[in-house]
Each structure stands twice: as structure tokens, then as C-alpha cells.
Amino acid sequence: MPMTESFKVWFMEWYASIAQKFYGCFIEDERWRFLWDGLLVTLEVAFFAVIIGVVLGFLVAIVRASYDTSDFSGKATGWRRLGRGVFRVANWFCKLYLTVIRGTPVVVQLLIIYFVIFASFDVDKVLAAVIAFGVNSGAYVAEIVRSGIMSIDKGQMEAGRSLGFNYIQTMWYIIVPQAFKNILPALGNEFIVLLKETSVSGYIALGDLTKGGDIIRGRTFEALMPLFAVALIYLAVVMVLSAGVNKLERRLRSSDH
Amino acid sequence: MTTEALIRVEGLKKHFGSLKALDGIDLELRKGEVTVIIGPSGSGKSTLLRSLNLLERPTEGAIYFEGVNILDPKTNINLHRQRMGMVFQHFNLFPHMTILRNMTLAPMKLLHETPAAATEEAMRLLDRVGLQDRANAYPSQLSGGQKQRIAIVRALCMHPDVMLFDEPTSALDPEMVGEVLDVMQNLAREGMTMIVVTHEMGFAKEVANRVIFMDEGLIVEEGTPKEFFAHPQNARTRDFLSKVL
């Protein structure tokens, strides 16, 4: 029939043009390498930034939560007084950090770290990105962890202390494990946000996944294919990440009956 | 019973802003003695108990425990807390750990007992309160009475010299009060020094060596349960007892 015949012709032409575009975007000159290498850079930056973010976040959160729950009544003398002073200053710096980082765009922070703070050093772009995204994420992780710590009943701290654990031990064995379980969904979400935020690394000409797709677009004048490919790869990574977080969440919840 | 003072409290005050929760408490507690503190809510009895292991930091005064002033900044309060077990109204078991882990964590981390020794001791104590079969359960799987019995033996795992009870039966359903009081009574019979803040007058009458009545941050009256309940001297004591008995 003519109808199917014309459809067949159209389909063949369409397929040929798609195949040709696909070839141009990914196969020719091994352009897929831009995406692959970019993905590796994205994962590298996100991975190390998450580590910095978590460590920084937990430290800041513990200082902030401890400060907010401390009893400053009564007289303090000698070392205790000095300790309180140091504690106040530490809390002030943590607050300043949270305000500045959460109050300014991550792109601006990235540009400042690479072009201002590291301007006079020949610093690796990956390292600059890791520091920028790690320091940025730390502020958000800190608030998540702080809310987790504050959500634990104060009787838990009292029970730990009454057994003879010191403050740090009680935090480590009793408060933080419970808080961690509560905040895991929020933390997982933060990791996903962080991974996607690294897509602005192109601002310091770092060849991440987004930049890789953009380079292909520039070379082939074809926008749809490389950008969709980039989006799909992000989606796939995020889905794997979410699945991992969900699995961990289920495992930790097995002690909740 | 010896006459040696295990805990001596001198001129203890705790002010929350303008509120005087404790307004000058003097007290001596001897080894092996069971002291019950009663009084209306807001009288400062829980604050007094919590001051003894510094969960509340007193504003003024001194607390000598085994001869050492625990309010001295040089005193290591964590070591002293190991010698004082505490049982809370809301149990405060660690929900992310099994019963066994709840009981063995502190002895293993703080007294450096081996896992085998800590487990053996925990199982022995669990057996005493009839909960050996729940060793691997989580706190949320237990009834209130069971949780409180676990909380008591968790504190005992540290081999304390004194046990503090902060309204241990107040959060329990009525039918579970008895099982917890039984455990406490047995503990008293074995010679444990105990300080109990409670509204259980029956327990005070039967188990206590001494009853203390507090009101408005002060000790109003104290005595043996016999004289205290039969012949209360103070008008406020009489008024309180007429309401609760």
C-alpha cells in the first residue's frame, strides 16, 4: 500500500539522519570520549567534595548543636572559662561560615576560589572544584546533621552521661548513630544535589560531563543529541545513587521495630 | 548499716533565673541506706537527685561523694558518674541497640571489660529480672515495665556504689508498676544504697530507711517511714500526705 510505502521511506530517511547525527556526535573522532572523560571528572569532583562536605558538616554541626544545648549558667574559672571562650569563638565562626556559604551562589564561590583564592597558585582545576563544592556542601550537611542531633531526645544524652561516658563518647556511640539514621534521606538528597551542582564546573573551564556535552555541541552544531546524552547520564548516576541510599536506609531501619 | 556518709550535701542551691529550685539543701546519705524523696511537683526533688550526678549543675554549695567534692572543677565527673547509677522516668534506653548491647556498651568501653565478661554479667542480671530471653530484642519491642527493669540492670552493669531513681514508675501503666518496684525492693534488700524520687507511698513505707519531704526547694521534714507517716510534724507535710494517701 502507498501509505505504508511512504512511511517506510520517511522512516528510513529519519533513521539515516539519526544514525548520521549519532555517528557525528559520538563516534566520529571518538567524541564519546568527551562524555566519558567528563563523567569521570564529575564523579571525581562529586566524590571528594562529598567527603569534605560530610567531615566539615559533622564538625560544624557538633559545634553548633553543642553550643545550643550547653548550660552556660554558673561561674566559670580558669580552664573552664577559657574553654567557654574558645567554644564561643568556634560557634561564631561556624555561624559565619553557614551564613556566607548559604547566602551566596555556588558558581560565585567556585569562581572566587579558583580565580581569587588560588589565583597566584598553579592549582589543579579538579582540586579547586573539589574544595569549592566540598566547602559549599559542608554548610548544607551541617544544617542537616544539626537538625538530626537536635531531634534526639535529650534523655539519650543524659543516659549516656549518667553511665559515665564523656560528651564526645556519648555523641559518638549514642547520639550520632541515631541522628544519622534520621537524616539519611536528607543527606542522600544533598549528595544528589551536589552531584548535579558540579555541572557548573565549566565556569572554570573544567572538563566535566556538562562541559563535555557542550564541546560536542560546539563541534557538531548539533544540540539535541549531546545534551540529551548528558542529561541521561546524570539521570542514570542519580538513580544508582538513590537506590544505594534507599538500600542503606532499609538496612539501618532493620533495628527499628 | 554503717554510719559512714557516702554522700554529703552542703548548702546546695540551684537557681534557674529567679526560680529557686533548690534553696539550701543539707543532707547526709549513708552506705546501704534507702532514701525516698517525696514532695509536690516543682518542689525540687528531681533537681536535687539530678544534682547528685551533675546532670544539673548547682549554683552554689558542695556535694561530697566518697569524700570528694564533685563540684570541684578538678574532679573528673565522668569517673564519679560511673560510681552512681541512674534510672530515669522515661527509661532512656538506647533504641538503636539490642538490650544486650545497651547493657554491655558502658562496661566494655569504660571499664574495659572483655565482651565475654560483660555479656556474662549482663545475662546474669537479665536472669535476675526475668528478661534473659529478651537479650537480643530492641527496646521498642519491650513493654514499659520491661524497659524500666532493663534500665535498672543496665545501670547495675557498671557496678555502681549508689543508685539514683528519678520517678521510675511515673511513666508506667499501673499494672506494670509492681514489677519495677519488686526489682527495686530486691536491690534494697541486697544492700544497695538507693535514693528514690517517687510518688509510690507504699514503696516508701515498706522499703525506705528514711523519707525526706521537700517543698519549694527545701527539705521540710525527714525521718524513718514509721514516724514520718504516722506522726508528720510539719503542717505542709500533713497537708501533702492527706492528699496522696
PDB file of N, CA and C in Angstrom, chain B residues 8-100:
ATOM      1  N   ARG B   8      27.507  13.564 101.015  1.00  0.00           N
ATOM      2  CA  ARG B   8      27.170  14.654 101.917  1.00  0.00           C
ATOM      3  C   ARG B   8      26.905  15.904 101.076  1.00  0.00           C
ATOM      4  N   VAL B   9      25.747  16.483 101.264  1.00  0.00           N
ATOM      5  CA  VAL B   9      25.364  17.675 100.512  1.00  0.00           C
ATOM      6  C   VAL B   9      25.370  18.846 101.475  1.00  0.00           C
ATOM      7  N   GLU B  10      26.019  19.949 101.083  1.00  0.00           N
ATOM      8  CA  GLU B  10      26.108  21.116 101.969  1.00  0.00           C
ATOM      9  C   GLU B  10      25.659  22.377 101.252  1.00  0.00           C
ATOM     10  N   GLY B  11      24.642  23.004 101.797  1.00  0.00           N
ATOM     11  CA  GLY B  11      24.190  24.317 101.302  1.00  0.00           C
ATOM     12  C   GLY B  11      23.932  24.356  99.813  1.00  0.00           C
ATOM     13  N   LEU B  12      23.307  23.307  99.285  1.00  0.00           N
ATOM     14  CA  LEU B  12      23.137  23.204  97.835  1.00  0.00           C
ATOM     15  C   LEU B  12      22.023  24.121  97.327  1.00  0.00           C
ATOM     16  N   LYS B  13      22.371  24.933  96.336  1.00  0.00           N
ATOM     17  CA  LYS B  13      21.376  25.820  95.729  1.00  0.00           C
ATOM     18  C   LYS B  13      21.412  25.666  94.216  1.00  0.00           C
ATOM     19  N   LYS B  14      20.239  25.684  93.621  1.00  0.00           N
ATOM     20  CA  LYS B  14      20.169  25.707  92.167  1.00  0.00           C
ATOM     21  C   LYS B  14      19.100  26.718  91.764  1.00  0.00           C
ATOM     22  N   HIS B  15      19.548  27.752  91.093  1.00  0.00           N
ATOM     23  CA  HIS B  15      18.605  28.786  90.652  1.00  0.00           C
ATOM     24  C   HIS B  15      18.484  28.758  89.135  1.00  0.00           C
ATOM     25  N   PHE B  16      17.256  28.722  88.656  1.00  0.00           N
ATOM     26  CA  PHE B  16      17.018  28.922  87.213  1.00  0.00           C
ATOM     27  C   PHE B  16      16.480  30.342  87.082  1.00  0.00           C
ATOM     28  N   GLY B  17      17.369  31.282  86.760  1.00  0.00           N
ATOM     29  CA  GLY B  17      16.934  32.674  86.742  1.00  0.00           C
ATOM     30  C   GLY B  17      16.457  33.061  88.125  1.00  0.00           C
ATOM     31  N   SER B  18      15.207  33.505  88.226  1.00  0.00           N
ATOM     32  CA  SER B  18      14.712  33.927  89.536  1.00  0.00           C
ATOM     33  C   SER B  18      14.081  32.762  90.296  1.00  0.00           C
ATOM     34  N   LEU B  19      13.910  31.631  89.614  1.00  0.00           N
ATOM     35  CA  LEU B  19      13.305  30.467  90.270  1.00  0.00           C
ATOM     36  C   LEU B  19      14.340  29.726  91.112  1.00  0.00           C
ATOM     37  N   LYS B  20      14.018  29.532  92.382  1.00  0.00           N
ATOM     38  CA  LYS B  20      14.944  28.828  93.255  1.00  0.00           C
ATOM     39  C   LYS B  20      14.511  27.373  93.385  1.00  0.00           C
ATOM     40  N   ALA B  21      15.026  26.521  92.498  1.00  0.00           N
ATOM     41  CA  ALA B  21      14.632  25.114  92.504  1.00  0.00           C
ATOM     42  C   ALA B  21      15.157  24.428  93.760  1.00  0.00           C
ATOM     43  N   LEU B  22      16.375  24.766  94.134  1.00  0.00           N
ATOM     44  CA  LEU B  22      16.939  24.280  95.394  1.00  0.00           C
ATOM     45  C   LEU B  22      17.420  25.499  96.155  1.00  0.00           C
ATOM     46  N   ASP B  23      17.054  25.600  97.416  1.00  0.00           N
ATOM     47  CA  ASP B  23      17.338  26.839  98.132  1.00  0.00           C
ATOM     48  C   ASP B  23      18.087  26.573  99.434  1.00  0.00           C
ATOM     49  N   GLY B  24      19.126  25.743  99.334  1.00  0.00           N
ATOM     50  CA  GLY B  24      19.911  25.453 100.531  1.00  0.00           C
ATOM     51  C   GLY B  24      19.552  24.102 101.112  1.00  0.00           C
ATOM     52  N   ILE B  25      20.164  23.051 100.532  1.00  0.00           N
ATOM     53  CA  ILE B  25      19.879  21.683 100.968  1.00  0.00           C
ATOM     54  C   ILE B  25      21.097  21.150 101.711  1.00  0.00           C
ATOM     55  N   ASP B  26      20.895  20.620 102.910  1.00  0.00           N
ATOM     56  CA  ASP B  26      21.942  19.899 103.631  1.00  0.00           C
ATOM     57  C   ASP B  26      21.448  18.488 103.854  1.00  0.00           C
ATOM     58  N   LEU B  27      22.328  17.530 103.557  1.00  0.00           N
ATOM     59  CA  LEU B  27      21.851  16.156 103.545  1.00  0.00           C
ATOM     60  C   LEU B  27      23.033  15.213 103.688  1.00  0.00           C
ATOM     61  N   GLU B  28      22.806  14.111 104.429  1.00  0.00           N
ATOM     62  CA  GLU B  28      23.837  13.075 104.504  1.00  0.00           C
ATOM     63  C   GLU B  28      23.206  11.743 104.177  1.00  0.00           C
ATOM     64  N   LEU B  29      23.847  10.999 103.290  1.00  0.00           N
ATOM     65  CA  LEU B  29      23.310   9.694 102.910  1.00  0.00           C
ATOM     66  C   LEU B  29      24.351   8.642 103.235  1.00  0.00           C
ATOM     67  N   ARG B  30      23.918   7.651 103.986  1.00  0.00           N
ATOM     68  CA  ARG B  30      24.861   6.616 104.412  1.00  0.00           C
ATOM     69  C   ARG B  30      24.801   5.414 103.490  1.00  0.00           C
ATOM     70  N   LYS B  31      25.889   4.682 103.536  1.00  0.00           N
ATOM     71  CA  LYS B  31      26.030   3.480 102.718  1.00  0.00           C
ATOM     72  C   LYS B  31      24.957   2.450 103.089  1.00  0.00           C
ATOM     73  N   GLY B  32      24.343   1.865 102.088  1.00  0.00           N
ATOM     74  CA  GLY B  32      23.359   0.818 102.332  1.00  0.00           C
ATOM     75  C   GLY B  32      21.975   1.327 102.686  1.00  0.00           C
ATOM     76  N   GLU B  33      21.848   2.657 102.705  1.00  0.00           N
ATOM     77  CA  GLU B  33      20.581   3.246 103.122  1.00  0.00           C
ATOM     78  C   GLU B  33      19.666   3.484 101.906  1.00  0.00           C
ATOM     79  N   VAL B  34      18.376   3.269 102.105  1.00  0.00           N
ATOM     80  CA  VAL B  34      17.423   3.592 101.042  1.00  0.00           C
ATOM     81  C   VAL B  34      16.675   4.851 101.457  1.00  0.00           C
ATOM     82  N   THR B  35      16.887   5.920 100.683  1.00  0.00           N
ATOM     83  CA  THR B  35      16.253   7.193 100.999  1.00  0.00           C
ATOM     84  C   THR B  35      15.187   7.480  99.947  1.00  0.00           C
ATOM     85  N   VAL B  36      14.000   7.794 100.398  1.00  0.00           N
ATOM     86  CA  VAL B  36      12.946   8.148  99.449  1.00  0.00           C
ATOM     87  C   VAL B  36      12.653   9.632  99.594  1.00  0.00           C
ATOM     88  N   ILE B  37      12.647  10.338  98.471  1.00  0.00           N
ATOM     89  CA  ILE B  37      12.339  11.766  98.491  1.00  0.00           C
ATOM     90  C   ILE B  37      10.944  11.950  97.912  1.00  0.00           C
ATOM     91  N   ILE B  38      10.067  12.577  98.686  1.00  0.00           N
ATOM     92  CA  ILE B  38       8.731  12.845  98.177  1.00  0.00           C
ATOM     93  C   ILE B  38       8.461  14.346  98.265  1.00  0.00           C
ATOM     94  N   GLY B  39       7.386  14.756  97.623  1.00  0.00           N
ATOM     95  CA  GLY B  39       7.046  16.176  97.648  1.00  0.00           C
ATOM     96  C   GLY B  39       6.208  16.534  96.445  1.00  0.00           C
ATOM     97  N   PRO B  40       5.528  17.672  96.500  1.00  0.00           N
ATOM     98  CA  PRO B  40       4.702  18.073  95.355  1.00  0.00           C
ATOM     99  C   PRO B  40       5.570  18.377  94.123  1.00  0.00           C
ATOM    100  N   SER B  41       4.953  18.394  92.967  1.00  0.00           N
ATOM    101  CA  SER B  41       5.739  18.682  91.765  1.00  0.00           C
ATOM    102  C   SER B  41       6.233  20.123  91.838  1.00  0.00           C
ATOM    103  N   GLY B  42       7.469  20.315  91.377  1.00  0.00           N
ATOM    104  CA  GLY B  42       8.076  21.636  91.465  1.00  0.00           C
ATOM    105  C   GLY B  42       8.733  21.899  92.808  1.00  0.00           C
ATOM    106  N   SER B  43       8.805  20.856  93.640  1.00  0.00           N
ATOM    107  CA  SER B  43       9.391  21.074  94.960  1.00  0.00           C
ATOM    108  C   SER B  43      10.915  20.993  94.919  1.00  0.00           C
ATOM    109  N   GLY B  44      11.475  20.535  93.794  1.00  0.00           N
ATOM    110  CA  GLY B  44      12.926  20.477  93.664  1.00  0.00           C
ATOM    111  C   GLY B  44      13.507  19.100  93.890  1.00  0.00           C
ATOM    112  N   LYS B  45      12.643  18.092  94.081  1.00  0.00           N
ATOM    113  CA  LYS B  45      13.180  16.766  94.415  1.00  0.00           C
ATOM    114  C   LYS B  45      13.938  16.148  93.240  1.00  0.00           C
ATOM    115  N   SER B  46      13.423  16.303  92.032  1.00  0.00           N
ATOM    116  CA  SER B  46      14.170  15.782  90.879  1.00  0.00           C
ATOM    117  C   SER B  46      15.451  16.570  90.655  1.00  0.00           C
ATOM    118  N   THR B  47      15.381  17.873  90.841  1.00  0.00           N
ATOM    119  CA  THR B  47      16.575  18.712  90.682  1.00  0.00           C
ATOM    120  C   THR B  47      17.662  18.282  91.661  1.00  0.00           C
ATOM    121  N   LEU B  48      17.244  17.981  92.899  1.00  0.00           N
ATOM    122  CA  LEU B  48      18.211  17.529  93.896  1.00  0.00           C
ATOM    123  C   LEU B  48      18.873  16.227  93.439  1.00  0.00           C
ATOM    124  N   LEU B  49      18.043  15.288  92.984  1.00  0.00           N
ATOM    125  CA  LEU B  49      18.576  13.997  92.548  1.00  0.00           C
ATOM    126  C   LEU B  49      19.536  14.179  91.368  1.00  0.00           C
ATOM    127  N   ARG B  50      19.114  15.012  90.418  1.00  0.00           N
ATOM    128  CA  ARG B  50      19.930  15.218  89.220  1.00  0.00           C
ATOM    129  C   ARG B  50      21.198  16.012  89.533  1.00  0.00           C
ATOM    130  N   SER B  51      21.176  16.758  90.636  1.00  0.00           N
ATOM    131  CA  SER B  51      22.386  17.482  91.036  1.00  0.00           C
ATOM    132  C   SER B  51      23.442  16.526  91.558  1.00  0.00           C
ATOM    133  N   LEU B  52      22.989  15.400  92.104  1.00  0.00           N
ATOM    134  CA  LEU B  52      23.935  14.475  92.737  1.00  0.00           C
ATOM    135  C   LEU B  52      24.904  13.875  91.727  1.00  0.00           C
ATOM    136  N   ASN B  53      24.488  13.744  90.445  1.00  0.00           N
ATOM    137  CA  ASN B  53      25.480  13.317  89.455  1.00  0.00           C
ATOM    138  C   ASN B  53      25.694  14.395  88.399  1.00  0.00           C
ATOM    139  N   LEU B  54      25.364  15.614  88.785  1.00  0.00           N
ATOM    140  CA  LEU B  54      25.652  16.807  87.986  1.00  0.00           C
ATOM    141  C   LEU B  54      24.974  16.825  86.615  1.00  0.00           C
ATOM    142  N   LEU B  55      23.830  16.164  86.495  1.00  0.00           N
ATOM    143  CA  LEU B  55      23.037  16.404  85.290  1.00  0.00           C
ATOM    144  C   LEU B  55      22.474  17.821  85.361  1.00  0.00           C
ATOM    145  N   GLU B  56      22.310  18.311  86.597  1.00  0.00           N
ATOM    146  CA  GLU B  56      22.092  19.740  86.817  1.00  0.00           C
ATOM    147  C   GLU B  56      23.322  20.255  87.542  1.00  0.00           C
ATOM    148  N   ARG B  57      23.842  21.382  87.063  1.00  0.00           N
ATOM    149  CA  ARG B  57      24.998  21.955  87.751  1.00  0.00           C
ATOM    150  C   ARG B  57      24.500  22.952  88.797  1.00  0.00           C
ATOM    151  N   PRO B  58      24.728  22.660  90.082  1.00  0.00           N
ATOM    152  CA  PRO B  58      24.222  23.545  91.134  1.00  0.00           C
ATOM    153  C   PRO B  58      24.823  24.941  91.042  1.00  0.00           C
ATOM    154  N   THR B  59      24.078  25.906  91.511  1.00  0.00           N
ATOM    155  CA  THR B  59      24.548  27.283  91.513  1.00  0.00           C
ATOM    156  C   THR B  59      25.541  27.507  92.650  1.00  0.00           C
ATOM    157  N   GLU B  60      25.297  26.833  93.772  1.00  0.00           N
ATOM    158  CA  GLU B  60      26.099  27.063  94.973  1.00  0.00           C
ATOM    159  C   GLU B  60      26.093  25.813  95.835  1.00  0.00           C
ATOM    160  N   GLY B  61      27.108  25.672  96.679  1.00  0.00           N
ATOM    161  CA  GLY B  61      27.107  24.570  97.619  1.00  0.00           C
ATOM    162  C   GLY B  61      28.150  23.525  97.292  1.00  0.00           C
ATOM    163  N   ALA B  62      28.125  22.414  98.025  1.00  0.00           N
ATOM    164  CA  ALA B  62      29.103  21.357  97.822  1.00  0.00           C
ATOM    165  C   ALA B  62      28.412  20.001  97.907  1.00  0.00           C
ATOM    166  N   ILE B  63      28.913  19.057  97.107  1.00  0.00           N
ATOM    167  CA  ILE B  63      28.434  17.679  97.179  1.00  0.00           C
ATOM    168  C   ILE B  63      29.661  16.788  97.331  1.00  0.00           C
ATOM    169  N   TYR B  64      29.768  16.129  98.481  1.00  0.00           N
ATOM    170  CA  TYR B  64      30.884  15.205  98.689  1.00  0.00           C
ATOM    171  C   TYR B  64      30.394  13.794  98.420  1.00  0.00           C
ATOM    172  N   PHE B  65      31.064  13.135  97.498  1.00  0.00           N
ATOM    173  CA  PHE B  65      30.746  11.742  97.202  1.00  0.00           C
ATOM    174  C   PHE B  65      31.994  10.933  97.502  1.00  0.00           C
ATOM    175  N   GLU B  66      31.873  10.004  98.422  1.00  0.00           N
ATOM    176  CA  GLU B  66      33.021   9.229  98.889  1.00  0.00           C
ATOM    177  C   GLU B  66      34.186  10.152  99.247  1.00  0.00           C
ATOM    178  N   GLY B  67      33.841  11.271  99.889  1.00  0.00           N
ATOM    179  CA  GLY B  67      34.853  12.187 100.401  1.00  0.00           C
ATOM    180  C   GLY B  67      35.371  13.228  99.415  1.00  0.00           C
ATOM    181  N   VAL B  68      34.967  13.138  98.155  1.00  0.00           N
ATOM    182  CA  VAL B  68      35.479  14.067  97.143  1.00  0.00           C
ATOM    183  C   VAL B  68      34.379  15.047  96.755  1.00  0.00           C
ATOM    184  N   ASN B  69      34.724  16.335  96.731  1.00  0.00           N
ATOM    185  CA  ASN B  69      33.738  17.326  96.301  1.00  0.00           C
ATOM    186  C   ASN B  69      33.592  17.272  94.777  1.00  0.00           C
ATOM    187  N   ILE B  70      32.440  16.777  94.318  1.00  0.00           N
ATOM    188  CA  ILE B  70      32.298  16.602  92.869  1.00  0.00           C
ATOM    189  C   ILE B  70      32.047  17.934  92.159  1.00  0.00           C
ATOM    190  N   LEU B  71      31.821  19.002  92.923  1.00  0.00           N
ATOM    191  CA  LEU B  71      31.646  20.312  92.279  1.00  0.00           C
ATOM    192  C   LEU B  71      32.979  21.012  92.050  1.00  0.00           C
ATOM    193  N   ASP B  72      34.034  20.443  92.599  1.00  0.00           N
ATOM    194  CA  ASP B  72      35.365  20.979  92.344  1.00  0.00           C
ATOM    195  C   ASP B  72      35.698  20.770  90.864  1.00  0.00           C
ATOM    196  N   PRO B  73      36.059  21.857  90.141  1.00  0.00           N
ATOM    197  CA  PRO B  73      36.326  21.709  88.702  1.00  0.00           C
ATOM    198  C   PRO B  73      37.415  20.685  88.397  1.00  0.00           C
ATOM    199  N   LYS B  74      38.269  20.392  89.384  1.00  0.00           N
ATOM    200  CA  LYS B  74      39.356  19.447  89.134  1.00  0.00           C
ATOM    201  C   LYS B  74      38.884  17.999  89.187  1.00  0.00           C
ATOM    202  N   THR B  75      37.692  17.780  89.747  1.00  0.00           N
ATOM    203  CA  THR B  75      37.183  16.416  89.849  1.00  0.00           C
ATOM    204  C   THR B  75      36.739  15.919  88.473  1.00  0.00           C
ATOM    205  N   ASN B  76      37.095  14.688  88.159  1.00  0.00           N
ATOM    206  CA  ASN B  76      36.632  14.091  86.897  1.00  0.00           C
ATOM    207  C   ASN B  76      35.221  13.546  87.105  1.00  0.00           C
ATOM    208  N   ILE B  77      34.256  14.297  86.623  1.00  0.00           N
ATOM    209  CA  ILE B  77      32.867  13.943  86.883  1.00  0.00           C
ATOM    210  C   ILE B  77      32.485  12.627  86.196  1.00  0.00           C
ATOM    211  N   ASN B  78      33.113  12.325  85.066  1.00  0.00           N
ATOM    212  CA  ASN B  78      32.765  11.087  84.350  1.00  0.00           C
ATOM    213  C   ASN B  78      33.090   9.848  85.189  1.00  0.00           C
ATOM    214  N   LEU B  79      34.214   9.915  85.909  1.00  0.00           N
ATOM    215  CA  LEU B  79      34.567   8.785  86.777  1.00  0.00           C
ATOM    216  C   LEU B  79      33.573   8.656  87.913  1.00  0.00           C
ATOM    217  N   HIS B  80      33.110   9.805  88.452  1.00  0.00           N
ATOM    218  CA  HIS B  80      32.146   9.736  89.541  1.00  0.00           C
ATOM    219  C   HIS B  80      30.797   9.221  89.088  1.00  0.00           C
ATOM    220  N   ARG B  81      30.423   9.599  87.879  1.00  0.00           N
ATOM    221  CA  ARG B  81      29.137   9.113  87.364  1.00  0.00           C
ATOM    222  C   ARG B  81      29.155   7.595  87.168  1.00  0.00           C
ATOM    223  N   GLN B  82      30.351   7.043  86.915  1.00  0.00           N
ATOM    224  CA  GLN B  82      30.432   5.583  86.792  1.00  0.00           C
ATOM    225  C   GLN B  82      30.081   4.895  88.104  1.00  0.00           C
ATOM    226  N   ARG B  83      30.286   5.617  89.218  1.00  0.00           N
ATOM    227  CA  ARG B  83      30.000   5.037  90.532  1.00  0.00           C
ATOM    228  C   ARG B  83      28.549   5.247  90.950  1.00  0.00           C
ATOM    229  N   MET B  84      27.818   6.062  90.176  1.00  0.00           N
ATOM    230  CA  MET B  84      26.414   6.354  90.503  1.00  0.00           C
ATOM    231  C   MET B  84      25.527   5.920  89.348  1.00  0.00           C
ATOM    232  N   GLY B  85      24.716   4.914  89.578  1.00  0.00           N
ATOM    233  CA  GLY B  85      23.780   4.518  88.527  1.00  0.00           C
ATOM    234  C   GLY B  85      22.570   5.420  88.550  1.00  0.00           C
ATOM    235  N   MET B  86      21.963   5.624  87.379  1.00  0.00           N
ATOM    236  CA  MET B  86      20.772   6.476  87.370  1.00  0.00           C
ATOM    237  C   MET B  86      19.671   5.842  86.527  1.00  0.00           C
ATOM    238  N   VAL B  87      18.460   5.893  87.070  1.00  0.00           N
ATOM    239  CA  VAL B  87      17.300   5.360  86.355  1.00  0.00           C
ATOM    240  C   VAL B  87      16.318   6.513  86.150  1.00  0.00           C
ATOM    241  N   PHE B  88      15.867   6.661  84.906  1.00  0.00           N
ATOM    242  CA  PHE B  88      15.052   7.824  84.558  1.00  0.00           C
ATOM    243  C   PHE B  88      13.571   7.457  84.444  1.00  0.00           C
ATOM    244  N   GLN B  89      12.761   8.482  84.527  1.00  0.00           N
ATOM    245  CA  GLN B  89      11.321   8.285  84.368  1.00  0.00           C
ATOM    246  C   GLN B  89      10.994   7.662  83.012  1.00  0.00           C
ATOM    247  N   HIS B  90      11.664   8.157  81.975  1.00  0.00           N
ATOM    248  CA  HIS B  90      11.359   7.669  80.627  1.00  0.00           C
ATOM    249  C   HIS B  90      12.377   6.649  80.127  1.00  0.00           C
ATOM    250  N   PHE B  91      12.950   5.905  81.017  1.00  0.00           N
ATOM    251  CA  PHE B  91      13.836   4.759  80.738  1.00  0.00           C
ATOM    252  C   PHE B  91      15.132   5.158  80.020  1.00  0.00           C
ATOM    253  N   ASN B  92      14.975   5.914  78.900  1.00  0.00           N
ATOM    254  CA  ASN B  92      16.140   6.343  78.123  1.00  0.00           C
ATOM    255  C   ASN B  92      17.053   5.193  77.718  1.00  0.00           C
ATOM    256  N   LEU B  93      16.451   4.081  77.304  1.00  0.00           N
ATOM    257  CA  LEU B  93      17.263   3.032  76.693  1.00  0.00           C
ATOM    258  C   LEU B  93      17.715   3.533  75.328  1.00  0.00           C
ATOM    259  N   PHE B  94      18.801   2.941  74.810  1.00  0.00           N
ATOM    260  CA  PHE B  94      19.300   3.366  73.502  1.00  0.00           C
ATOM    261  C   PHE B  94      18.560   2.567  72.422  1.00  0.00           C
ATOM    262  N   PRO B  95      17.702   3.214  71.644  1.00  0.00           N
ATOM    263  CA  PRO B  95      16.791   2.470  70.757  1.00  0.00           C
ATOM    264  C   PRO B  95      17.501   1.783  69.585  1.00  0.00           C
ATOM    265  N   HIS B  96      18.711   2.219  69.275  1.00  0.00           N
ATOM    266  CA  HIS B  96      19.397   1.630  68.119  1.00  0.00           C
ATOM    267  C   HIS B  96      20.254   0.427  68.500  1.00  0.00           C
ATOM    268  N   MET B  97      20.171   0.020  69.754  1.00  0.00           N
ATOM    269  CA  MET B  97      20.988  -1.123  70.199  1.00  0.00           C
ATOM    270  C   MET B  97      20.090  -2.198  70.804  1.00  0.00           C
ATOM    271  N   THR B  98      20.560  -3.427  70.735  1.00  0.00           N
ATOM    272  CA  THR B  98      19.821  -4.500  71.407  1.00  0.00           C
ATOM    273  C   THR B  98      19.931  -4.296  72.914  1.00  0.00           C
ATOM    274  N   ILE B  99      19.083  -5.041  73.639  1.00  0.00           N
ATOM    275  CA  ILE B  99      19.119  -4.965  75.101  1.00  0.00           C
ATOM    276  C   ILE B  99      20.522  -5.295  75.611  1.00  0.00           C
ATOM    277  N   LEU B 100      21.085  -6.352  75.054  1.00  0.00           N
ATOM    278  CA  LEU B 100      22.415  -6.779  75.496  1.00  0.00           C
ATOM    279  C   LEU B 100      23.446  -5.688  75.254  1.00  0.00           C
TER     280      LEU B 100
END
